[in-house]
Short mmCIF file of C-alpha atoms and ligand atoms in Angstrom, two decimals:
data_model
loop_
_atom_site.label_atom_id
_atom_site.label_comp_id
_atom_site.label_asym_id
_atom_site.label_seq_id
_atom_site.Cartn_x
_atom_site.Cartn_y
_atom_site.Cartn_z
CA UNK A 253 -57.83 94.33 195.04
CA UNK A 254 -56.62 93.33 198.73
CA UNK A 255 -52.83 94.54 198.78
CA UNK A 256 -49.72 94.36 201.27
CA UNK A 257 -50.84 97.87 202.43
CA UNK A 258 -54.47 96.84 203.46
CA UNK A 259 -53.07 93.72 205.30
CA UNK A 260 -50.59 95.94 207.46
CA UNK A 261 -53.16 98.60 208.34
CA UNK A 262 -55.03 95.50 209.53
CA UNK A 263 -52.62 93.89 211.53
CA UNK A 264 -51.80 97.19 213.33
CA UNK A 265 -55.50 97.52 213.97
CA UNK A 266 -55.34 94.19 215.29
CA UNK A 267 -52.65 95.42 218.17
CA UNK A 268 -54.33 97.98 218.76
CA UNK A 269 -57.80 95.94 219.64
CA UNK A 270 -56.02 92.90 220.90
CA UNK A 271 -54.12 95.36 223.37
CA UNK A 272 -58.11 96.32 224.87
CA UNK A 273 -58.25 92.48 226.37
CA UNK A 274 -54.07 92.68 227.84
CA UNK A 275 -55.50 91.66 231.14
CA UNK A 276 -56.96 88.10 230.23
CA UNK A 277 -55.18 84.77 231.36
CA UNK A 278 -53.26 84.27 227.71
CA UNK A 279 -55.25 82.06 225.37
CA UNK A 280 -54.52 81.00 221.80
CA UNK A 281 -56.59 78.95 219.43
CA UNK A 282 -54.18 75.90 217.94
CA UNK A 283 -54.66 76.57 214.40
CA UNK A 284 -52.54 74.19 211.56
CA UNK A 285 -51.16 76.94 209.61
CA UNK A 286 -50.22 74.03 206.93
CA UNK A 287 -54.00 72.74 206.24
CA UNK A 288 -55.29 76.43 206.55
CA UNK A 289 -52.83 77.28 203.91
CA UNK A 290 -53.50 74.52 201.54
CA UNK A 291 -57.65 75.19 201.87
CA UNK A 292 -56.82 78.98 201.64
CA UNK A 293 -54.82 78.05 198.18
CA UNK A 294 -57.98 76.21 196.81
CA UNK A 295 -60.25 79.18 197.76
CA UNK A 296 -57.70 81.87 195.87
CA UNK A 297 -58.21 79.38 192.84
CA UNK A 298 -61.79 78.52 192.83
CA UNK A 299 -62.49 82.46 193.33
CA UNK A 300 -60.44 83.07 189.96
CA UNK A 301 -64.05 82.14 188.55
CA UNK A 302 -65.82 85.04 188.60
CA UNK A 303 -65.75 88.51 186.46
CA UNK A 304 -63.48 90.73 187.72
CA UNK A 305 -66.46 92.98 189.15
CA UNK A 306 -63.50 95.40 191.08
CA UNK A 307 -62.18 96.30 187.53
CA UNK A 308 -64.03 98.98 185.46
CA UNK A 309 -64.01 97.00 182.68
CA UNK A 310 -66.60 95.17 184.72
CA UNK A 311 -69.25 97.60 183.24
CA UNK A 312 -72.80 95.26 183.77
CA UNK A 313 -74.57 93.92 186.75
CA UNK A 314 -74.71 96.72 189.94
CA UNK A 315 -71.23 95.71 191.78
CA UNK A 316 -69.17 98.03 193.34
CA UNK A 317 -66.44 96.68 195.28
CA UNK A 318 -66.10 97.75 198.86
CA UNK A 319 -63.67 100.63 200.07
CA UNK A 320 -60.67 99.41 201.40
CA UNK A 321 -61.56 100.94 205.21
CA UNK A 322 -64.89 98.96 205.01
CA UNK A 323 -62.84 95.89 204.25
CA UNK A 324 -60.30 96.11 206.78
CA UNK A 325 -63.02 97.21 209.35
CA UNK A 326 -65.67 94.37 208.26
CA UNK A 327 -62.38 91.70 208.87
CA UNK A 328 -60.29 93.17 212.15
CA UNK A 329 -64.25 92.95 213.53
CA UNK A 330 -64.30 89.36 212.99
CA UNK A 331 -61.88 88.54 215.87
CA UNK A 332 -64.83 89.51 218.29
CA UNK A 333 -67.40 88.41 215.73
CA UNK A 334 -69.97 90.93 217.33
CA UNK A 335 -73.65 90.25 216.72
CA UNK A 336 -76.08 93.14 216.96
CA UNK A 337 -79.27 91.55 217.81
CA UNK A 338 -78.59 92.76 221.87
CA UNK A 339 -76.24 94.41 223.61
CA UNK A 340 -74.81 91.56 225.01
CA UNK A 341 -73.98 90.30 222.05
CA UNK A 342 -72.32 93.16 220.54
CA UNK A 343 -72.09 96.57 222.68
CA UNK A 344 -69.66 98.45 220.59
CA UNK A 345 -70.96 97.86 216.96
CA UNK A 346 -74.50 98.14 218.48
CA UNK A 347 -73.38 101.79 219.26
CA UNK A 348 -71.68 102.10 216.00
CA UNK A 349 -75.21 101.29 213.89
CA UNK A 350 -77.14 103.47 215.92
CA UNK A 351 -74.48 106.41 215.01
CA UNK A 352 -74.80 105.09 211.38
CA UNK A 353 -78.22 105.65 211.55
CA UNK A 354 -78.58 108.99 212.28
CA UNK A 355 -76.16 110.01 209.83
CA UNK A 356 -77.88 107.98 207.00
CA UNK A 357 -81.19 109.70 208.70
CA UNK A 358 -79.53 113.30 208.87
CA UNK A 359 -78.71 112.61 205.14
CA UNK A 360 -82.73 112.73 204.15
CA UNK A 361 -83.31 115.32 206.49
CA UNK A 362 -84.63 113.44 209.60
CA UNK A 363 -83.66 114.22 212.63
CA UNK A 364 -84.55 110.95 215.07
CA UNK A 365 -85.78 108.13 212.56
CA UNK A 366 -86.46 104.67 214.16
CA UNK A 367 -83.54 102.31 211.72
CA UNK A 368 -81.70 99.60 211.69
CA UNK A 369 -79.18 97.87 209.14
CA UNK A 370 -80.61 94.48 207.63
CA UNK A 371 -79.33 91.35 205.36
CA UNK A 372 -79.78 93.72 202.27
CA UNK A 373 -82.39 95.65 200.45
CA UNK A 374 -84.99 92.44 200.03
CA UNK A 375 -85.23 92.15 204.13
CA UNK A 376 -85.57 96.15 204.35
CA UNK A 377 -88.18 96.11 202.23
CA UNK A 378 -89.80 93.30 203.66
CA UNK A 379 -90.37 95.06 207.23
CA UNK A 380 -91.34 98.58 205.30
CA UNK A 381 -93.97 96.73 203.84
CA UNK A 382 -95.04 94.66 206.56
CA UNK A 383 -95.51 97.79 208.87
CA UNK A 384 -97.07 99.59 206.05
CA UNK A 385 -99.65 96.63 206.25
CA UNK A 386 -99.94 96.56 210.01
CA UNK A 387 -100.73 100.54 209.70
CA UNK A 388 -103.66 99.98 206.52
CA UNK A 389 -104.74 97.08 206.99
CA UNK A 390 -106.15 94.76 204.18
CA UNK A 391 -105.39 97.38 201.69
CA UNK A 392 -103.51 97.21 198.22
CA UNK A 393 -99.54 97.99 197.94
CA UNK A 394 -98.73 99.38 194.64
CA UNK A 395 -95.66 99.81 193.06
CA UNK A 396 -94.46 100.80 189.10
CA UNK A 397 -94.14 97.66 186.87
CA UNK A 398 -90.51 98.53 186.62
CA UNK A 399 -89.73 98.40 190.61
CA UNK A 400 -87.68 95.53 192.08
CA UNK A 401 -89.53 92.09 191.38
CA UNK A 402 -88.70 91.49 195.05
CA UNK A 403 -91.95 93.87 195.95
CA UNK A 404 -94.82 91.16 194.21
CA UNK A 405 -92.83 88.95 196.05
CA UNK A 406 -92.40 90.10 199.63
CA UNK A 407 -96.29 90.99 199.47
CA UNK A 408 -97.13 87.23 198.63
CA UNK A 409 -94.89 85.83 201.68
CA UNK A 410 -96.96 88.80 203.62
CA UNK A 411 -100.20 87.89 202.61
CA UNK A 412 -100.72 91.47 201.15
CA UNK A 413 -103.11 92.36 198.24
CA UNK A 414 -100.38 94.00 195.70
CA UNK A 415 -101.11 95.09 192.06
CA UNK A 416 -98.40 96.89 189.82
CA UNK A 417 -98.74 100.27 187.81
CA UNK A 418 -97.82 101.04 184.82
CA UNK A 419 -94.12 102.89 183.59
CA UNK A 420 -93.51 105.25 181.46
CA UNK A 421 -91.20 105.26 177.86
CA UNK A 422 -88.87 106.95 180.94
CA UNK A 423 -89.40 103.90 182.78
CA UNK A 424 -91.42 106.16 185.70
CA UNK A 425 -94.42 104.81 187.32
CA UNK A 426 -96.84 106.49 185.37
CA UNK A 427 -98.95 108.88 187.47
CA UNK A 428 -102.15 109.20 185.58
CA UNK A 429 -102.55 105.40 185.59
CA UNK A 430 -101.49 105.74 189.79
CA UNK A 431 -104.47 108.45 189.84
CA UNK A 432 -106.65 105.74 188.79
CA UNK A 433 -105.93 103.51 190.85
CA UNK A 434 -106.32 105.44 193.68
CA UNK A 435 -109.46 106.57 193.25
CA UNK A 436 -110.52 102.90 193.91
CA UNK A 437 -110.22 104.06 197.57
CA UNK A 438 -108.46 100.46 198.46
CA UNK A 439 -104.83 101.91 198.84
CA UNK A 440 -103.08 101.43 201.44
CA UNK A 441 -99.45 102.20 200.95
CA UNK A 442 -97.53 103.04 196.99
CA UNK A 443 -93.78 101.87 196.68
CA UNK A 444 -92.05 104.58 195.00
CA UNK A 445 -89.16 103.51 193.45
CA UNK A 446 -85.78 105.89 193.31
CA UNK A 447 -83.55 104.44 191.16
CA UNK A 448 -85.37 101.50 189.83
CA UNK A 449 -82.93 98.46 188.86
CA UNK A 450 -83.07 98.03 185.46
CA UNK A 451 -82.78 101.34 183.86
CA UNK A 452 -81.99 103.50 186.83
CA UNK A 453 -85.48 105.68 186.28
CA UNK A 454 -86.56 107.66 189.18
CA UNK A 455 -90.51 107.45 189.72
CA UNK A 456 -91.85 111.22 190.35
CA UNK A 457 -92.23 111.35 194.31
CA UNK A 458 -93.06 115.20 193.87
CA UNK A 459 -96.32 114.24 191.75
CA UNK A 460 -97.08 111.55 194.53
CA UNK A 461 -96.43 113.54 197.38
CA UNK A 462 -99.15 116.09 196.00
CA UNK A 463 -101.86 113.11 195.23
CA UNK A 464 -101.34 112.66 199.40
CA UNK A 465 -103.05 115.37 199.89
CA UNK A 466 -105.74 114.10 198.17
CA UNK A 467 -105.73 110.36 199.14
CA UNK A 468 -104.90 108.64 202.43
CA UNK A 469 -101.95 106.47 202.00
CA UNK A 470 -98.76 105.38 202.77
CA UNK A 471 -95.33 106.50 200.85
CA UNK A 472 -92.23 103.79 201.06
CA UNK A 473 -89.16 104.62 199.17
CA UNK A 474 -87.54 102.02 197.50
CA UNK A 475 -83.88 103.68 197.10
CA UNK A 476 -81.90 100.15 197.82
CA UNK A 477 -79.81 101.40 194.72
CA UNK A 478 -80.36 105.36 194.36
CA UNK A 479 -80.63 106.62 197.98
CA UNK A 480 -77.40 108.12 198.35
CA UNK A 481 -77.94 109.98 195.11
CA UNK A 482 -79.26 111.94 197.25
CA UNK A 483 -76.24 113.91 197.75
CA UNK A 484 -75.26 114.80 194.22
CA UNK A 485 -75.03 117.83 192.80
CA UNK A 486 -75.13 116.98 189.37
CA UNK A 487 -78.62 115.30 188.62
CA UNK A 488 -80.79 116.54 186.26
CA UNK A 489 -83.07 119.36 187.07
CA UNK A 490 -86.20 116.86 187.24
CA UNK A 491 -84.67 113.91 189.19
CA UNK A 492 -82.94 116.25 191.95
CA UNK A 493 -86.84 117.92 192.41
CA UNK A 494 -87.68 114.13 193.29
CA UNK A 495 -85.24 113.90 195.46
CA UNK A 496 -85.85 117.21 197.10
CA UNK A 497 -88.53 115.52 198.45
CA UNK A 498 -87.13 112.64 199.75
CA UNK A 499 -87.97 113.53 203.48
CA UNK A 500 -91.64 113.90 202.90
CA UNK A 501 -92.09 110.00 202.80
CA UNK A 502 -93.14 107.40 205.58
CA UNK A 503 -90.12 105.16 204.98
CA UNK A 504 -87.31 104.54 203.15
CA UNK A 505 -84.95 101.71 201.82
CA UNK A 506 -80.92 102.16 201.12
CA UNK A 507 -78.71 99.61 200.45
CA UNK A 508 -75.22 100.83 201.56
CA UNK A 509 -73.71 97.45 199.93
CA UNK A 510 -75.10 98.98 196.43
CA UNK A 511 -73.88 103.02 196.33
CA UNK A 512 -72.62 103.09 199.67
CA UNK A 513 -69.30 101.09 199.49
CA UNK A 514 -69.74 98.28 201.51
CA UNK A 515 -69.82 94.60 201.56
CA UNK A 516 -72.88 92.47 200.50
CA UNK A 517 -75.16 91.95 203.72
CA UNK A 518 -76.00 95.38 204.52
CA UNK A 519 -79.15 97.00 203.86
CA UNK A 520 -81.07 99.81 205.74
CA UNK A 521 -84.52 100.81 206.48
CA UNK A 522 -85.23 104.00 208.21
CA UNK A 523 -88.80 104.82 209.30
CA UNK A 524 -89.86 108.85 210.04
CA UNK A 525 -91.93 108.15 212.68
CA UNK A 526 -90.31 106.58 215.75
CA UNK A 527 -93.28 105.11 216.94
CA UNK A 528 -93.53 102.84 214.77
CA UNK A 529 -91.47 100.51 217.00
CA UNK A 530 -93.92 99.56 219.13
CA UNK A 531 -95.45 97.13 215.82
CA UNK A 532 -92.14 95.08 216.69
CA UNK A 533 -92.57 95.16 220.61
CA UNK A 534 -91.87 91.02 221.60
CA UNK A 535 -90.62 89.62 224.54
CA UNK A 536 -87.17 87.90 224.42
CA UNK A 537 -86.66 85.31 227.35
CA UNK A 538 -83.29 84.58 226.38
CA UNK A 539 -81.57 88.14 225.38
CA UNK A 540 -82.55 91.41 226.64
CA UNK A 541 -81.09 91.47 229.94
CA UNK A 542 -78.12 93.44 230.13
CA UNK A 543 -79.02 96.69 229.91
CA UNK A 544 -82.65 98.96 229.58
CA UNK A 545 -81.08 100.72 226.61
CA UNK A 546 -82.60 99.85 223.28
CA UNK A 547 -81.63 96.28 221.79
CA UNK A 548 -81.42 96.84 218.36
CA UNK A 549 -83.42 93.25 218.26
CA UNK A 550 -85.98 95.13 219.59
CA UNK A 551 -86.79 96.64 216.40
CA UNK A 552 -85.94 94.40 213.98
CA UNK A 553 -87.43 91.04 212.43
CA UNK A 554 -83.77 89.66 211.77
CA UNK A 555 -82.29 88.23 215.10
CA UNK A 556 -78.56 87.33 214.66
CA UNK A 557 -77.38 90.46 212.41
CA UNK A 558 -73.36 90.89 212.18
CA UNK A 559 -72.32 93.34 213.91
CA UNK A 560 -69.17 93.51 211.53
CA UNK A 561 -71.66 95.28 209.11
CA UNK A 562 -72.64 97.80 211.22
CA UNK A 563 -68.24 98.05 212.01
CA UNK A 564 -67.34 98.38 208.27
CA UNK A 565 -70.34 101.23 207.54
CA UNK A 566 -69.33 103.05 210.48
CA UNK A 567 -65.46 103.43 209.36
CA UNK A 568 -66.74 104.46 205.96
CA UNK A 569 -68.78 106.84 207.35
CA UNK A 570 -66.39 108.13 209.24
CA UNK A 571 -63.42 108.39 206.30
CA UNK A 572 -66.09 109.59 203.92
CA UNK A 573 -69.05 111.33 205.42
CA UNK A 574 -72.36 111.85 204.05
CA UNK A 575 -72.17 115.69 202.92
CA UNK A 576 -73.12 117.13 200.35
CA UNK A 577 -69.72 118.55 198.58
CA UNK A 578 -67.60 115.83 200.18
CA UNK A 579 -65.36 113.00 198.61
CA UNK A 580 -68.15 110.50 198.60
CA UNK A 581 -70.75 112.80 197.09
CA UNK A 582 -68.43 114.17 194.23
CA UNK A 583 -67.71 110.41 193.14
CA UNK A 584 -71.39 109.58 192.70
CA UNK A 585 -71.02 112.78 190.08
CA UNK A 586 -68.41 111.05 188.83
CA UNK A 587 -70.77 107.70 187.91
CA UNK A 588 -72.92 110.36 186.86
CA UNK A 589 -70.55 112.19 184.32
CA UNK A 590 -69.36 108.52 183.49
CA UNK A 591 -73.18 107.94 182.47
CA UNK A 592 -74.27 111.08 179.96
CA UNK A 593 -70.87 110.69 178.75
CA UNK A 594 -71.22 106.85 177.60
CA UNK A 595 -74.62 107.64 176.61
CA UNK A 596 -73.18 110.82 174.09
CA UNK A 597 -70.93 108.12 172.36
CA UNK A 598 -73.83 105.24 172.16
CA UNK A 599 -75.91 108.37 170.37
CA UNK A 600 -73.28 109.20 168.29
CA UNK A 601 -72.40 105.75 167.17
CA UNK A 602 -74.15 103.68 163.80
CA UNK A 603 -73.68 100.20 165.97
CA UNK A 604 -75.97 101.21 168.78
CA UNK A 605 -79.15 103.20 169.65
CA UNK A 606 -79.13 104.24 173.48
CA UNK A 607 -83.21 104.17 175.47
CA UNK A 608 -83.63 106.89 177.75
CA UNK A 609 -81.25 109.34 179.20
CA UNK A 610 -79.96 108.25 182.57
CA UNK A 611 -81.50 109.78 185.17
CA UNK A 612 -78.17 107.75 187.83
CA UNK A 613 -75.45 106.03 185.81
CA UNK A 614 -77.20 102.90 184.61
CA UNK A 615 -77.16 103.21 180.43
CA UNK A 616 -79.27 100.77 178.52
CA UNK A 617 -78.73 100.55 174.38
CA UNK A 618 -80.12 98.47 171.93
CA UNK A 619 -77.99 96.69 169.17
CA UNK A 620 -78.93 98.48 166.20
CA UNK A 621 -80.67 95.87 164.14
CA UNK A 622 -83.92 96.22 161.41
CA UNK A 623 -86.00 94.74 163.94
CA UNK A 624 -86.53 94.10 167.52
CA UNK A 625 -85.98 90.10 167.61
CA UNK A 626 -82.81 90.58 165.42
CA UNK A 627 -81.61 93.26 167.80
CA UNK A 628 -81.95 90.98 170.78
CA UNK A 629 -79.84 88.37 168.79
CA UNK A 630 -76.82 90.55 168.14
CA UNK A 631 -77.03 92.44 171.64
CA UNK A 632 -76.40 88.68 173.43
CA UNK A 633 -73.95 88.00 170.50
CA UNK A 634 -72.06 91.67 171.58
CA UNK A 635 -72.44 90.09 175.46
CA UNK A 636 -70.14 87.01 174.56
CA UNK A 637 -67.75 89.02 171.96
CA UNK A 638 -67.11 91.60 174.89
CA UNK A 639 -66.24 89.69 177.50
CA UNK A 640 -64.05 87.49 175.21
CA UNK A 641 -61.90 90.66 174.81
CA UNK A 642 -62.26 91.47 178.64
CA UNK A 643 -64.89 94.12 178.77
CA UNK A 644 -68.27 92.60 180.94
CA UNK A 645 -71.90 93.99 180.31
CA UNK A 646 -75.34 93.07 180.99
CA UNK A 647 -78.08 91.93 179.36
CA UNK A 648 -82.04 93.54 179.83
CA UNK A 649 -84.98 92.04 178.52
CA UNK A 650 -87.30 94.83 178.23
CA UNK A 651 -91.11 94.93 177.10
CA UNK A 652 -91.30 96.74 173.61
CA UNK A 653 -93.73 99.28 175.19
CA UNK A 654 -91.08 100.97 177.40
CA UNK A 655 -88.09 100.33 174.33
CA UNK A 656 -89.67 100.94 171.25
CA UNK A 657 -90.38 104.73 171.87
CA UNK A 658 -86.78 104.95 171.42
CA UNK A 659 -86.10 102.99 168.81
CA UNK A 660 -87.92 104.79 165.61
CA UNK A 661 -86.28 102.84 163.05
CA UNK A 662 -86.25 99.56 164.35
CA UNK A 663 -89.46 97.28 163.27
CA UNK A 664 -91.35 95.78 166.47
CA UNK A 665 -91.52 92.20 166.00
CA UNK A 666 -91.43 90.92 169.09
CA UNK A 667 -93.25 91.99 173.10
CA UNK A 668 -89.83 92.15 174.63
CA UNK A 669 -86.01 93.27 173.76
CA UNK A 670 -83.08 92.24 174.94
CA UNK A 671 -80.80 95.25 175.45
CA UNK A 672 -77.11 95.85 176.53
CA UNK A 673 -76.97 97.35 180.12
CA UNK A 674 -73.84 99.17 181.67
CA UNK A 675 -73.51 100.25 185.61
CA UNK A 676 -71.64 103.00 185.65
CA UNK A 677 -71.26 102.95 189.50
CA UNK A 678 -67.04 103.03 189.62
CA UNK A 679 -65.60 106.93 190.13
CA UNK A 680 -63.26 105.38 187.88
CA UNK A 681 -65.91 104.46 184.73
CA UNK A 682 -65.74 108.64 184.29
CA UNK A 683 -62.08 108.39 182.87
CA UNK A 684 -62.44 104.92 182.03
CA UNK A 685 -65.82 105.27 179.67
CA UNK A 686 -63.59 106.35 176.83
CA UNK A 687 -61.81 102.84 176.76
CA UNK A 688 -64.91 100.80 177.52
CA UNK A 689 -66.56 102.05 174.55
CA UNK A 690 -63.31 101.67 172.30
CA UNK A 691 -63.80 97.86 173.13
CA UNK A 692 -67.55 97.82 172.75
CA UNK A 693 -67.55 99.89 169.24
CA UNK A 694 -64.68 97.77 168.24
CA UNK A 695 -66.55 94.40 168.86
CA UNK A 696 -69.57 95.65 167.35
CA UNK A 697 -67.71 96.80 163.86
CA UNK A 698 -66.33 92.85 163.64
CA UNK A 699 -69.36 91.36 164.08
CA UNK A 700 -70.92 92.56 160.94
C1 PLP B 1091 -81.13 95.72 194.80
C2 PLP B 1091 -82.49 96.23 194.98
C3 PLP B 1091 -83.40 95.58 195.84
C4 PLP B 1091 -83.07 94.28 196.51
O1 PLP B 1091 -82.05 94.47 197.44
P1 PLP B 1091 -81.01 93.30 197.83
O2 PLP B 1091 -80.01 94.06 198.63
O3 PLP B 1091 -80.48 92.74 196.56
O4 PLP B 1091 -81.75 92.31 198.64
C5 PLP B 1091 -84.64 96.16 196.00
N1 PLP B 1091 -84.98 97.29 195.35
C6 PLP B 1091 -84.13 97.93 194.52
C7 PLP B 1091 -84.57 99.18 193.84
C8 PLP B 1091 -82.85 97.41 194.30
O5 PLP B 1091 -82.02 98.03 193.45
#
């Protein structure tokens, strides 16, 4: 939560920046401190309305509150209010994203990418795929059943020919059925999904990388959620070989407000080959005058973008870089550890039969139950009885063909099943998971 501390680091920043325009004629905004208090007092109350995601008894949806740096960064950057669509408009943070860049770059392994920060993963995909189409023309995008709805979607506003692929029990796309469907020969470009959203399953890039060499397409990433993953060192042996990989792709999608501490409105794409950026060559008659340097409007299909973004990521990056070994790496392992560990206990328990074993730190369990409809029932029941007693979950409505190789005993009488889903994506949930699942088991034994 915001504390004294964070607001006195930020009003000593705020000297400190304030002190860079001393030689201005003095100018101060009136402001009514009285009605901006009593508004501010009805924000503070309406806000008590929400689940209290920065907690780690917030265990559900993917929210991770923001570092403090990125907070106090993302707000002393307001007072300029810089927008990175051209350099006019914001010369500093402008500099700052293109140094975020290359470290996010450096962090797959590329050494001059052509990137920019967007609105969030849904707008990164959206120009991925919409250069992938430029590039092939006409031809399908593909992309596992269990990838980000947002994919069918961004194809239809795009005018795209898209067509999904079937997962795994693991939740992978499955690559036998991708085989297939590239043999069709109409392929343009395959959406492979690290870290899909519901369950967390990474598709196998390694597979797909080697059916390249076979047929002509196009590789996107999809890791809004997983990217940084990247820097682990304690996935399992078959998830870090997809990752080892990661470089070998066209493009890729990370969503630092997911993994990489930030606040909501900043996503990332990153594209290998540089040249790509002549597919968003325009002419601007009103912007792109004060310098020849690269615009980042230039490259991007966004205009206005807030250059406050790009301020927060940088400080982040700079407090906790992206290395392998460093603080931000060891608390993904953390969310990691937090995962298998939750997952042991679900095993272990009578109340609840855990699906797959996490390949990140999403966990997704099924209400044990004698069949699948009853097990949906008392999994939404657990959803209400748990956050009575403070502890907040999620809910996943699954289609029995991924669930029910897990679930031996339970009879299929239904096509889908609602499961319980944690994110374990707090450092904290490792220490915490012990607690969590006190609340959950405890709920679970009073229900019967
Ligand atoms: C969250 C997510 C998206 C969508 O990103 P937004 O930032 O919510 O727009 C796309 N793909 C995956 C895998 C995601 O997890």
């Amino acid at each position: 939560m915001i504390n004294k501390k964070e607001l006195k680091l930020l009003r000593e920043a705020l000297d400190t920046l304030e002190a860079g325009f001393a030689d201005l004629p003095e100018f101060a905004p009136e402001v009514d401190e009285q009605a901006l208090s009593d508004v501010l007092r009805q924000v503070a109350e309406r806000m008590r309305d929400n689940y209290p995601y920065y907690h780690p008894q917030y265990a559900g949806q993917m929210l991770k509150p923001p570092h403090p740096v990125a907070r106090i960064a993302y707000a002393l950057s307001l007072w300029v209010n810089p927008n990175n669509h051209a350099l006019d408009g914001g010369r500093a943070s402008s500099a700052m994203e293109k140094e975020c860049i290359v470290e996010i770059g450096r962090m797959f392994g590329w050494r001059s990418p052509l990137g920019h920060l967007t609105g969030g993963g849904t707008m990164a995909n959206l120009e991925a795929l919409w250069i992938a189409s430029r590039l092939h023309p006409g031809k399908q995008i593909l992309a596992s059943e269990q990838a980000h709805y947002t994919h069918s979607r961004i194809t239809e506003v795009l005018g795209i020919p898209f067509s999904s692929v079937d997962a795994t029990a693991s939740g992978r796309m499955d690559i036998g059925t991708l085989k297939s469907r590239l043999q069709q020969g109409d392929v343009g470009t395959v959406v492979v999904t690290m870290g899909n959203t519901g369950l967390g399953a990474v598709d196998p890039l390694a597979g797909i990388l080697a059916l390249r060499e076979q047929y002509d397409f196009r590789i996107h990433v999809d890791a809004a959620y997983g990217g940084y993953f990247t820097l682990a060192d304690s996935l399992g042996k078959e998830t870090a070989a997809q990752f080892a990989c990661i470089g070998n792709v066209d493009s890729i999608v990370i969503d630092p407000h997911k993994h990489g501490l930030q606040p909501y409105g900043c996503g990332c794409v990153l594209f290998k080959d540089p040249a790509v950026g002549k597919i968003y060559q325009h002419e601007s008659p009103y912007t792109y005058f004060s310098s020849a340097e690269l615009h980042l409007g230039e490259i991007s299909l966004e205009c206005s973008r807030p250059g406050a973004s790009a301020v927060a990521l940088w400080a982040t990056q700079q407090l906790l870089p992206l290395h392998r070994g460093g603080e931000f790496a060891k608390d993904l392992d953390s969310c990691l550890a937090a995962a298998r560990g939750f997952y042991q206990k679900l095993d272990d328990s009578k109340f609840f039969t855990p699906l797959m074993k996490p390949e990140l730190d999403i966990v997704v369990y099924a209400a044990n139950a004698p069949d699948t409809d009853a097990a949906s029932a008392r999994a939404r029941l657990l959803f209400e009885k748990t956050a009575a007693n403070n502890l907040h979950l999620a809910l996943i409505e699954l289609p029995v063909t991924i669930a029910a190789a897990w679930l031996g005993d339970f009879t299929v009488n239904s096509d889908t099943i609602t499961c319980l889903r944690s994110v374990l994506m707090k450092p904290e949930h490792e220490t915490w998971s012990e607690r969590i699942f006190a609340i959950l088991e405890d709920c679970a034994a009073r229900l019967n």
